[in-house]
Amino acid sequence: DAGVIQSPRHEVTEMGQEVTLRCKPISGHDYLFWYRQTMMRGLELLIYFNNNVPIDDSGMPEDRFSAKMPNASFSTLKIQPSEPRDSAVYFCASKEGVQPQHFGDGTRLSIL
Amino acid sequence: SQQGEEDPQALSIQEGENATMNCSYKTSINNLQWYRQNSGRGLVHLILIRSNEREKHSGRLRVTLDTSKKSSSLLITASRAADTASYFCATDENQGGKLIFGQGTELSVKP
């Protein structure tokens, strides 16, 4: 099993640019989660999907953030425009039903 | 907001010693889970304990849950240098999708 695949692993971009993070969940998993991890705030849930439908986006910081899941095997998290305070490690996780979550290795995002 | 508060924030021990990490939470839960994170990697699920369970074992791991005190502990016995990682508790309130993670305990095991 390939596990949850995130791309890119590292992203460095300038303030104001659009950033797109990508996630391929484990095949057969019906839940997908996006998290952000920083030293100051720890691991925060941004949004999660069930069967490709957004269920809870209360953790999305502001309108600059958006997430989509066009099909069961792909999701994106977009930041437009990006700001330095968005610098963090972004994780995608997936799970099947009531089973535990499986995490990808994250995208380390630096906004200059 | 973070539900789980973990204690200690950092722990340094020698190989062979036991490591105990604690987690407290605020609301009623369906289950509590422990995850491990190695530097630069994603979180890996270790063990899940349901609200009607008091203790659970998995290999060198022992988890306890006290719902009256809203607290849990993770014990790693006979620690190894490879156990060096951050450990997080996470609470699931209704067996739905959402987990709330604690701030984590950074464990360092010296050879």
PDB file of C-alpha atoms in Angstrom, chain B residues 4-107:
ATOM      1  CA  GLY B   4      -5.756  17.672  24.754  1.00  0.00           C
ATOM      2  CA  GLU B   5      -3.134  19.039  27.105  1.00  0.00           C
ATOM      3  CA  GLU B   6      -0.052  16.895  27.336  1.00  0.00           C
ATOM      4  CA  ASP B   7       2.428  16.593  30.098  1.00  0.00           C
ATOM      5  CA  PRO B   8       5.365  16.766  30.098  1.00  0.00           C
ATOM      6  CA  GLN B   9       6.131  18.853  27.014  1.00  0.00           C
ATOM      7  CA  ALA B  10       9.545  17.209  26.791  1.00  0.00           C
ATOM      8  CA  LEU B  11      11.036  14.090  28.354  1.00  0.00           C
ATOM      9  CA  SER B  12      14.610  12.823  28.200  1.00  0.00           C
ATOM     10  CA  ILE B  13      15.490   9.328  29.432  1.00  0.00           C
ATOM     11  CA  GLN B  14      18.122   6.627  29.013  1.00  0.00           C
ATOM     12  CA  GLU B  15      17.614   3.527  26.927  1.00  0.00           C
ATOM     13  CA  GLY B  16      15.964   0.784  28.940  1.00  0.00           C
ATOM     14  CA  GLU B  17      14.009   3.161  31.166  1.00  0.00           C
ATOM     15  CA  ASN B  18      10.246   3.545  31.017  1.00  0.00           C
ATOM     16  CA  ALA B  19       8.609   6.687  29.617  1.00  0.00           C
ATOM     17  CA  THR B  20       5.243   7.956  30.793  1.00  0.00           C
ATOM     18  CA  MET B  21       3.274  10.676  29.040  1.00  0.00           C
ATOM     19  CA  ASN B  22      -0.017  12.132  30.205  1.00  0.00           C
ATOM     20  CA  CYS B  23      -2.932  13.702  28.395  1.00  0.00           C
ATOM     21  CA  SER B  24      -5.921  15.587  29.764  1.00  0.00           C
ATOM     22  CA  TYR B  25      -9.009  16.612  27.839  1.00  0.00           C
ATOM     23  CA  LYS B  26     -12.130  18.669  28.433  1.00  0.00           C
ATOM     24  CA  THR B  27     -15.225  17.125  26.864  1.00  0.00           C
ATOM     25  CA  SER B  28     -16.763  13.658  26.861  1.00  0.00           C
ATOM     26  CA  ILE B  29     -15.272  11.353  24.272  1.00  0.00           C
ATOM     27  CA  ASN B  30     -16.002   8.214  22.275  1.00  0.00           C
ATOM     28  CA  ASN B  31     -12.358   7.181  22.158  1.00  0.00           C
ATOM     29  CA  LEU B  32      -8.837   8.498  22.676  1.00  0.00           C
ATOM     30  CA  GLN B  33      -5.933   7.734  20.378  1.00  0.00           C
ATOM     31  CA  TRP B  34      -2.167   8.067  20.614  1.00  0.00           C
ATOM     32  CA  TYR B  35       0.000   8.932  17.638  1.00  0.00           C
ATOM     33  CA  ARG B  36       3.738   9.172  17.135  1.00  0.00           C
ATOM     34  CA  GLN B  37       5.601  11.595  14.883  1.00  0.00           C
ATOM     35  CA  ASN B  38       9.222  11.181  13.860  1.00  0.00           C
ATOM     36  CA  SER B  39      11.062  14.309  12.817  1.00  0.00           C
ATOM     37  CA  GLY B  40      10.079  15.402   9.330  1.00  0.00           C
ATOM     38  CA  ARG B  41       7.406  12.739   8.960  1.00  0.00           C
ATOM     39  CA  GLY B  42       3.657  12.412   9.335  1.00  0.00           C
ATOM     40  CA  LEU B  43       1.866  11.060  12.371  1.00  0.00           C
ATOM     41  CA  VAL B  44       1.537   7.321  12.821  1.00  0.00           C
ATOM     42  CA  HIS B  45      -1.301   5.753  14.784  1.00  0.00           C
ATOM     43  CA  LEU B  46      -0.164   3.723  17.814  1.00  0.00           C
ATOM     44  CA  ILE B  47      -3.193   2.688  19.836  1.00  0.00           C
ATOM     45  CA  LEU B  48      -6.878   3.484  20.395  1.00  0.00           C
ATOM     46  CA  ILE B  49      -8.742   3.141  23.685  1.00  0.00           C
ATOM     47  CA  ARG B  50     -12.516   3.390  23.852  1.00  0.00           C
ATOM     48  CA  SER B  51     -14.378   5.318  26.523  1.00  0.00           C
ATOM     49  CA  ASN B  52     -15.596   2.082  28.152  1.00  0.00           C
ATOM     50  CA  GLU B  53     -12.066   0.687  28.434  1.00  0.00           C
ATOM     51  CA  ARG B  54      -9.669   1.455  31.253  1.00  0.00           C
ATOM     52  CA  GLU B  55      -6.425  -0.081  30.022  1.00  0.00           C
ATOM     53  CA  LYS B  56      -5.009  -1.395  26.786  1.00  0.00           C
ATOM     54  CA  HIS B  57      -1.700  -2.979  25.794  1.00  0.00           C
ATOM     55  CA  SER B  58       0.138  -3.247  22.511  1.00  0.00           C
ATOM     56  CA  GLY B  59       3.665  -4.625  22.640  1.00  0.00           C
ATOM     57  CA  ARG B  60       5.720  -2.271  24.827  1.00  0.00           C
ATOM     58  CA  LEU B  61       2.887   0.262  24.959  1.00  0.00           C
ATOM     59  CA  ARG B  62       0.370   0.515  27.765  1.00  0.00           C
ATOM     60  CA  VAL B  63      -2.447   3.074  27.686  1.00  0.00           C
ATOM     61  CA  THR B  64      -4.801   3.909  30.517  1.00  0.00           C
ATOM     62  CA  LEU B  65      -7.954   5.994  30.422  1.00  0.00           C
ATOM     63  CA  ASP B  66      -9.749   7.595  33.354  1.00  0.00           C
ATOM     64  CA  THR B  67     -12.944   9.195  32.060  1.00  0.00           C
ATOM     65  CA  SER B  68     -13.862  10.539  35.501  1.00  0.00           C
ATOM     66  CA  LYS B  69     -10.660  12.591  35.501  1.00  0.00           C
ATOM     67  CA  LYS B  70     -10.698  13.105  31.732  1.00  0.00           C
ATOM     68  CA  SER B  71      -7.137  11.899  31.477  1.00  0.00           C
ATOM     69  CA  SER B  72      -5.037   9.254  29.762  1.00  0.00           C
ATOM     70  CA  SER B  73      -1.469   8.054  30.035  1.00  0.00           C
ATOM     71  CA  LEU B  74       0.877   6.341  27.606  1.00  0.00           C
ATOM     72  CA  LEU B  75       3.628   4.167  29.039  1.00  0.00           C
ATOM     73  CA  ILE B  76       6.473   2.932  26.881  1.00  0.00           C
ATOM     74  CA  THR B  77       8.432   0.203  28.648  1.00  0.00           C
ATOM     75  CA  ALA B  78      12.084  -0.661  28.094  1.00  0.00           C
ATOM     76  CA  SER B  79      12.576   2.339  25.816  1.00  0.00           C
ATOM     77  CA  ARG B  80      14.935   2.288  22.846  1.00  0.00           C
ATOM     78  CA  ALA B  81      16.752   5.070  21.016  1.00  0.00           C
ATOM     79  CA  ALA B  82      14.377   4.416  18.103  1.00  0.00           C
ATOM     80  CA  ASP B  83      11.458   5.511  20.316  1.00  0.00           C
ATOM     81  CA  THR B  84      12.748   9.095  20.086  1.00  0.00           C
ATOM     82  CA  ALA B  85       9.830  11.037  18.593  1.00  0.00           C
ATOM     83  CA  SER B  86       6.923  13.306  19.499  1.00  0.00           C
ATOM     84  CA  TYR B  87       3.839  11.633  20.915  1.00  0.00           C
ATOM     85  CA  PHE B  88       0.341  13.082  20.586  1.00  0.00           C
ATOM     86  CA  CYS B  89      -2.970  12.180  22.132  1.00  0.00           C
ATOM     87  CA  ALA B  90      -6.123  12.825  20.119  1.00  0.00           C
ATOM     88  CA  THR B  91      -9.750  12.689  21.199  1.00  0.00           C
ATOM     89  CA  ASP B  92     -12.714  11.592  19.129  1.00  0.00           C
ATOM     90  CA  GLU B  93     -15.956  12.943  20.549  1.00  0.00           C
ATOM     91  CA  ASN B  94     -18.507  11.057  18.511  1.00  0.00           C
ATOM     92  CA  GLN B  95     -16.682   8.459  16.379  1.00  0.00           C
ATOM     93  CA  GLY B  96     -17.136  10.840  13.521  1.00  0.00           C
ATOM     94  CA  GLY B  97     -14.315  12.136  11.416  1.00  0.00           C
ATOM     95  CA  LYS B  98     -12.878  14.771  13.661  1.00  0.00           C
ATOM     96  CA  LEU B  99      -9.935  14.301  16.029  1.00  0.00           C
ATOM     97  CA  ILE B 100      -8.662  17.012  18.364  1.00  0.00           C
ATOM     98  CA  PHE B 101      -4.925  16.708  18.975  1.00  0.00           C
ATOM     99  CA  GLY B 102      -2.915  17.718  22.016  1.00  0.00           C
ATOM    100  CA  GLN B 103       0.290  19.715  21.822  1.00  0.00           C
ATOM    101  CA  GLY B 104       2.444  16.616  22.132  1.00  0.00           C
ATOM    102  CA  THR B 105       5.302  15.311  24.257  1.00  0.00           C
ATOM    103  CA  GLU B 106       8.776  15.298  22.768  1.00  0.00           C
ATOM    104  CA  LEU B 107      10.557  12.147  23.911  1.00  0.00           C
TER     105      LEU B 107
END
